[in-house]
Coordinates of C-alpha atoms and ligand atoms in Angstrom, one line a residue:
X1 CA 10.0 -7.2 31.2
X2 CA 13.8 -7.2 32.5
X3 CA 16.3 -6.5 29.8
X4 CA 18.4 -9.8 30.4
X5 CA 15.2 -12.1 30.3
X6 CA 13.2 -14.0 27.2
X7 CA 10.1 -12.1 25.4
X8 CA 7.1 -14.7 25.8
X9 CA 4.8 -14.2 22.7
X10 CA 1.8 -16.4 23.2
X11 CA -0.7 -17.7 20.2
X12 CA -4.0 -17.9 21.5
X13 CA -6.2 -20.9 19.9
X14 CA -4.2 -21.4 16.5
X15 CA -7.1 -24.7 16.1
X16 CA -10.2 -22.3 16.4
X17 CA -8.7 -19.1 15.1
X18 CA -5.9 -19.4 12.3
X19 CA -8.1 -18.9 9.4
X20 CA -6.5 -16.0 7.1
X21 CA -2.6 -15.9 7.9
X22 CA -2.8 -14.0 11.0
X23 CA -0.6 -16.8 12.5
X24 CA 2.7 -14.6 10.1
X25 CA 2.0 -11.9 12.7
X26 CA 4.2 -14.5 15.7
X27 CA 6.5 -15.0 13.0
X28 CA 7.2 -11.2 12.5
X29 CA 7.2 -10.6 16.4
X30 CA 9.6 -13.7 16.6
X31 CA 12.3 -12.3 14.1
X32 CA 11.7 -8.5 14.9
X33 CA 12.9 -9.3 18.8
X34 CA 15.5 -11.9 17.7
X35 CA 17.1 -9.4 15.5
X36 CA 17.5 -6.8 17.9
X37 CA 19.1 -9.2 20.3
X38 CA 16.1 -9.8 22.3
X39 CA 15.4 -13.3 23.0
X40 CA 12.1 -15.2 22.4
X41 CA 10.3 -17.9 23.4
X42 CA 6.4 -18.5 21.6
X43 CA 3.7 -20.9 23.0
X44 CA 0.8 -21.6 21.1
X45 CA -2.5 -22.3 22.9
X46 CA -4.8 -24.7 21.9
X47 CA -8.4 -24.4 22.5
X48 CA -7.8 -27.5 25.4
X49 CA -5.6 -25.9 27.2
X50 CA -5.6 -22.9 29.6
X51 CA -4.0 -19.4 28.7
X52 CA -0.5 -18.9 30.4
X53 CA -0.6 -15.2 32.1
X54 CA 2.7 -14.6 32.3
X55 CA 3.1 -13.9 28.7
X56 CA 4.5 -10.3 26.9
X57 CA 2.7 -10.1 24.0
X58 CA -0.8 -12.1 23.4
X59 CA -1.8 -12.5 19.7
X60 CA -5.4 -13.6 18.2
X61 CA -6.5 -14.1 15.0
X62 CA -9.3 -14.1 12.4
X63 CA -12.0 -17.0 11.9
X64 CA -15.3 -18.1 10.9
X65 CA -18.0 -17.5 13.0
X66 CA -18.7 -21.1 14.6
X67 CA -15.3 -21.4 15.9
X68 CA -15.2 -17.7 17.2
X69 CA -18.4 -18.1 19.5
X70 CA -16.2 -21.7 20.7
X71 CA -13.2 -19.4 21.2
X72 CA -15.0 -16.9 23.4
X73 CA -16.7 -19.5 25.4
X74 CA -13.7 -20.8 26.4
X75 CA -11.9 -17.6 27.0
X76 CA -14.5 -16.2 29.0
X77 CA -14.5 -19.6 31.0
X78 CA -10.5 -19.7 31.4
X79 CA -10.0 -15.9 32.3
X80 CA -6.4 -16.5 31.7
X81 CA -5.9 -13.3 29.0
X82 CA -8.2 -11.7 31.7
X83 CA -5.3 -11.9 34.3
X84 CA -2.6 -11.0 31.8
X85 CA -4.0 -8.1 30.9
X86 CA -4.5 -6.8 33.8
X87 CA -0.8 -7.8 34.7
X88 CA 0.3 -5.6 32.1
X89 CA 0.8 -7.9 28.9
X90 CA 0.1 -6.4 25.2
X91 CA -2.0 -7.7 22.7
X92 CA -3.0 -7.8 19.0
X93 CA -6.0 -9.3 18.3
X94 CA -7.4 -9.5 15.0
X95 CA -10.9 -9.4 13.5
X96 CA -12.9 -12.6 15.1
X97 CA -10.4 -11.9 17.6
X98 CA -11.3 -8.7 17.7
X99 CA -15.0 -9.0 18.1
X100 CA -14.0 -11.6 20.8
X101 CA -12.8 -8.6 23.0
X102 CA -15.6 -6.4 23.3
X103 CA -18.7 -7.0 24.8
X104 CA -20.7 -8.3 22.5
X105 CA -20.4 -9.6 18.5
X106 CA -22.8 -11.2 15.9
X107 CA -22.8 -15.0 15.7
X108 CA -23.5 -16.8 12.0
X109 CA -27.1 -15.9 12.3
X110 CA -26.8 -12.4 13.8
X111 CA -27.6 -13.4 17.1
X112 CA -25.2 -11.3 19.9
X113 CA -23.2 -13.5 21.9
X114 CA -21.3 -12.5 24.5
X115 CA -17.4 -11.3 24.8
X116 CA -15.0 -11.5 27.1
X117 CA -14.7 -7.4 27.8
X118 CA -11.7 -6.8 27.4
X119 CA -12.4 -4.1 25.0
X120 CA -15.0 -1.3 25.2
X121 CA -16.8 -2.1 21.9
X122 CA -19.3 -3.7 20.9
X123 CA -20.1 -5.6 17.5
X124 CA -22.9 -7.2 15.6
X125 CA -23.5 -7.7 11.6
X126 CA -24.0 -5.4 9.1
X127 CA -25.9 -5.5 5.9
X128 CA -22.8 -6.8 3.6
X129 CA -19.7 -8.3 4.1
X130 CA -16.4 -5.9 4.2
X131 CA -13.9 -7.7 1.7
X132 CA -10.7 -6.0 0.1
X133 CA -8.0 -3.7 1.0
X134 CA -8.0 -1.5 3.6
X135 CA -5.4 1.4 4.2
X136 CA -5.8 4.0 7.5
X137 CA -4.3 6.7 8.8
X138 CA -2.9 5.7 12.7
X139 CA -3.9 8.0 15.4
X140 CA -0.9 10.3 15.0
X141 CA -0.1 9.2 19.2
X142 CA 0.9 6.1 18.2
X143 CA 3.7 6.8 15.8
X144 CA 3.2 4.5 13.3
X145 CA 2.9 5.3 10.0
X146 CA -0.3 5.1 7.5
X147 CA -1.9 1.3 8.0
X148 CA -2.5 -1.0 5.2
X149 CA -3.8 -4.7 4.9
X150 CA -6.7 -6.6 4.1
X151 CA -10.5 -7.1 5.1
X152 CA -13.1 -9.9 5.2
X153 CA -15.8 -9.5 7.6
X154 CA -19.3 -8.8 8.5
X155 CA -19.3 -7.5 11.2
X156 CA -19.3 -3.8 12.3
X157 CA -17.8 -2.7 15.2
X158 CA -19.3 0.8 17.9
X159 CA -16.3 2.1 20.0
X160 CA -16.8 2.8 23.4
X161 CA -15.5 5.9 25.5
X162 CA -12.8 3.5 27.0
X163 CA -10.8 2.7 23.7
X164 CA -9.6 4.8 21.0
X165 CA -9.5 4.0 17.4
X166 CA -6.1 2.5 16.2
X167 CA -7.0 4.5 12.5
X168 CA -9.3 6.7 10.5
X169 CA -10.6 4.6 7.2
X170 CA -9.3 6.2 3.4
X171 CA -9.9 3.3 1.8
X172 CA -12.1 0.1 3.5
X173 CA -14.6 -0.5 5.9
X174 CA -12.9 -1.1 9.0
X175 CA -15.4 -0.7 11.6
X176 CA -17.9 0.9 9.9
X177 CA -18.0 4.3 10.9
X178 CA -14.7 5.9 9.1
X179 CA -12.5 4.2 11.9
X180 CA -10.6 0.9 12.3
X181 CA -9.4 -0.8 15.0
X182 CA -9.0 0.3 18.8
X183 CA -6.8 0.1 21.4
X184 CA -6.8 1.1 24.8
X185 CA -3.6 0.8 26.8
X186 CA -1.6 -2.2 25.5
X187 CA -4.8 -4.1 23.7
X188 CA -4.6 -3.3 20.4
X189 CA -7.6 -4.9 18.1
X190 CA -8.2 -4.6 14.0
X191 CA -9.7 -5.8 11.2
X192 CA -6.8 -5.6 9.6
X193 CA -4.9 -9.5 8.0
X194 CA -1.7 -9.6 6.0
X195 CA -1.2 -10.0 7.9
X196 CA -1.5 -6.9 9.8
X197 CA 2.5 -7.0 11.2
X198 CA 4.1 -7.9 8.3
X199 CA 2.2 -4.9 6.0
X200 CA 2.6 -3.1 9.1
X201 CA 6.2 -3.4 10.8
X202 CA 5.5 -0.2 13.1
X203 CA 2.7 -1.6 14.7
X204 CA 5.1 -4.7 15.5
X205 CA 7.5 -2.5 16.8
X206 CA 4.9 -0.8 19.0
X207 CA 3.9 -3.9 20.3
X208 CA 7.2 -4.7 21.3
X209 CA 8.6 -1.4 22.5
X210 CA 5.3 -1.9 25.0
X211 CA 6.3 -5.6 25.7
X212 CA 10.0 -4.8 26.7
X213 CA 10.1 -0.7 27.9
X214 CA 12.9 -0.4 25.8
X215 CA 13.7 2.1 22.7
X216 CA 14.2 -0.5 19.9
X217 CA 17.4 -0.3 17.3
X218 CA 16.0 0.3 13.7
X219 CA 15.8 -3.4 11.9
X220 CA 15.8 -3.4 8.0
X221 CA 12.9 -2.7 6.7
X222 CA 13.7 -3.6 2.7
X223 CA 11.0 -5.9 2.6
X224 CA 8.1 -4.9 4.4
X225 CA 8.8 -1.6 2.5
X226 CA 8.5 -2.8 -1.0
X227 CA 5.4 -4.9 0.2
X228 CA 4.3 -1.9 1.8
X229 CA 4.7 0.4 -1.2
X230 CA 3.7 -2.1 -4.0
X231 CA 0.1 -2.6 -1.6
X232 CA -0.6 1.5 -1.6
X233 CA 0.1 2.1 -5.1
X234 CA -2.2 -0.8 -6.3
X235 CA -4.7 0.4 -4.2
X236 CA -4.4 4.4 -3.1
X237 CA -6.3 6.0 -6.0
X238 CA -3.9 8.0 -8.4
X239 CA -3.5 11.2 -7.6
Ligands
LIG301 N1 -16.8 -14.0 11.6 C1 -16.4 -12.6 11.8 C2 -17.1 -11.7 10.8 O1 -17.5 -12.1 9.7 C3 -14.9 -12.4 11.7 C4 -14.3 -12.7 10.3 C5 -12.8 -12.7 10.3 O2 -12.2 -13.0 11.3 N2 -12.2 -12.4 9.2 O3 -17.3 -10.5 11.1

């Protein structure tokens, strides 16, 4: 992205996918950029409409399962996130949205359906659901510090030799194996709501130090730190 032009965020399907909040994660991008001068423009995608490729940063959210099999139909058919990626754009894509990027993922009676492959995982159902909080240590590469949200899922999630996990579960189920999350160049997926920027302003900052190539000035983090802090001492067990 040049340094004199506008960050374009886009919101992928916020009438199939908006279900647990993940929509504050556009909001945090929005005002992280804007208060280090960089300007930013956001267009949300409706499931109707095709997906813009010339976007910076492409975010996805949670859902329920119905309108996550509708979601990757249509993303498969529009290819649109396909082209951006391979342009170079970022992402963050969250649980359903998550599953959406692998190859495969359980639909509401366990039955695979496909992905679009953008991701080399692969998910289907597990016994119970995964509800509650979830905290994870980041792969140490990323730079970002110890991650902490929320899950509600079913599904569990195999990693693939082309992605790495984002985090190693200490408290959660993340993808069911002691890891959550991937990511693999700039695609970052999780299981992780919040929603996962605003619990977790360093993975916002990642995204957006990928987004623009530039070494961000620190922003006050009062909030998010209090939030963060109040979150690990309710749940980290006492030591
Ligand atoms: N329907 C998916 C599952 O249960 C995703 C749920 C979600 O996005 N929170 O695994």
């Amino acid at each position: 992205m040049p340094s004199d032009s506008v960050l374009r965020l886009v919101w992928i399907y916020p009438d199939l996918l908006s279900t647990y909040g993940d929509q504050g994660n556009v909001l945090v991008l929005e005002q992280r950029a804007r208060r280090r001068g960089i300007p930013v423009e956001t267009v949300h995608v409706r499931s109707a409409d095709p997906v813009p490729e010339s976007g910076d940063i492409y975010l996805i959210g949670g859902g329920e399962d119905r309108p996550q099999i509708l979601a990757a139909e249509r993303l498969r058919r529009d290819g649109g996130l396909h082209r951006a990626v391979a342009r170079g754009a970022a992402m963050l894509a969250v649980c359903a949205g998550y599953q959406i990027m692998g190859s495969t993922f359980g639909g509401e009676e366990g039955q695979p359906v496909d992905g679009i492959g953008l991701l080399d995982i692969a998910s289907g159902r597990g016994g119970a659901r995964a509800v509650g909080e979830l905290v994870a240590e980041t792969d140490p590469a990323l730079g970002v510090p110890t991650l902490t949200g929320f899950e509600n899922h079913m599904g569990v999630t195999r990693l693939g030799p082309g992605v790495r996990p984002l985090s190693r579960t200490v408290v959660g189920t993340g993808n069911g194996d002691g890891t959550e999350g991937c990511y693999a160049g700039k695609v970052v997926g999780t299981y992780l709501h919040g929603p996962a920027l605003a619990r977790n302003p360093g993975l916002a900052d990642l995204l957006l130090t990928w987004a623009t190539g530039a070494q961000l000035p620190p922003a006050d983090d009062t909030w998010f730190t209090r939030l963060r802090e109040e979150r690990l001492a309710a749940v980290l067990p006492r030591q």
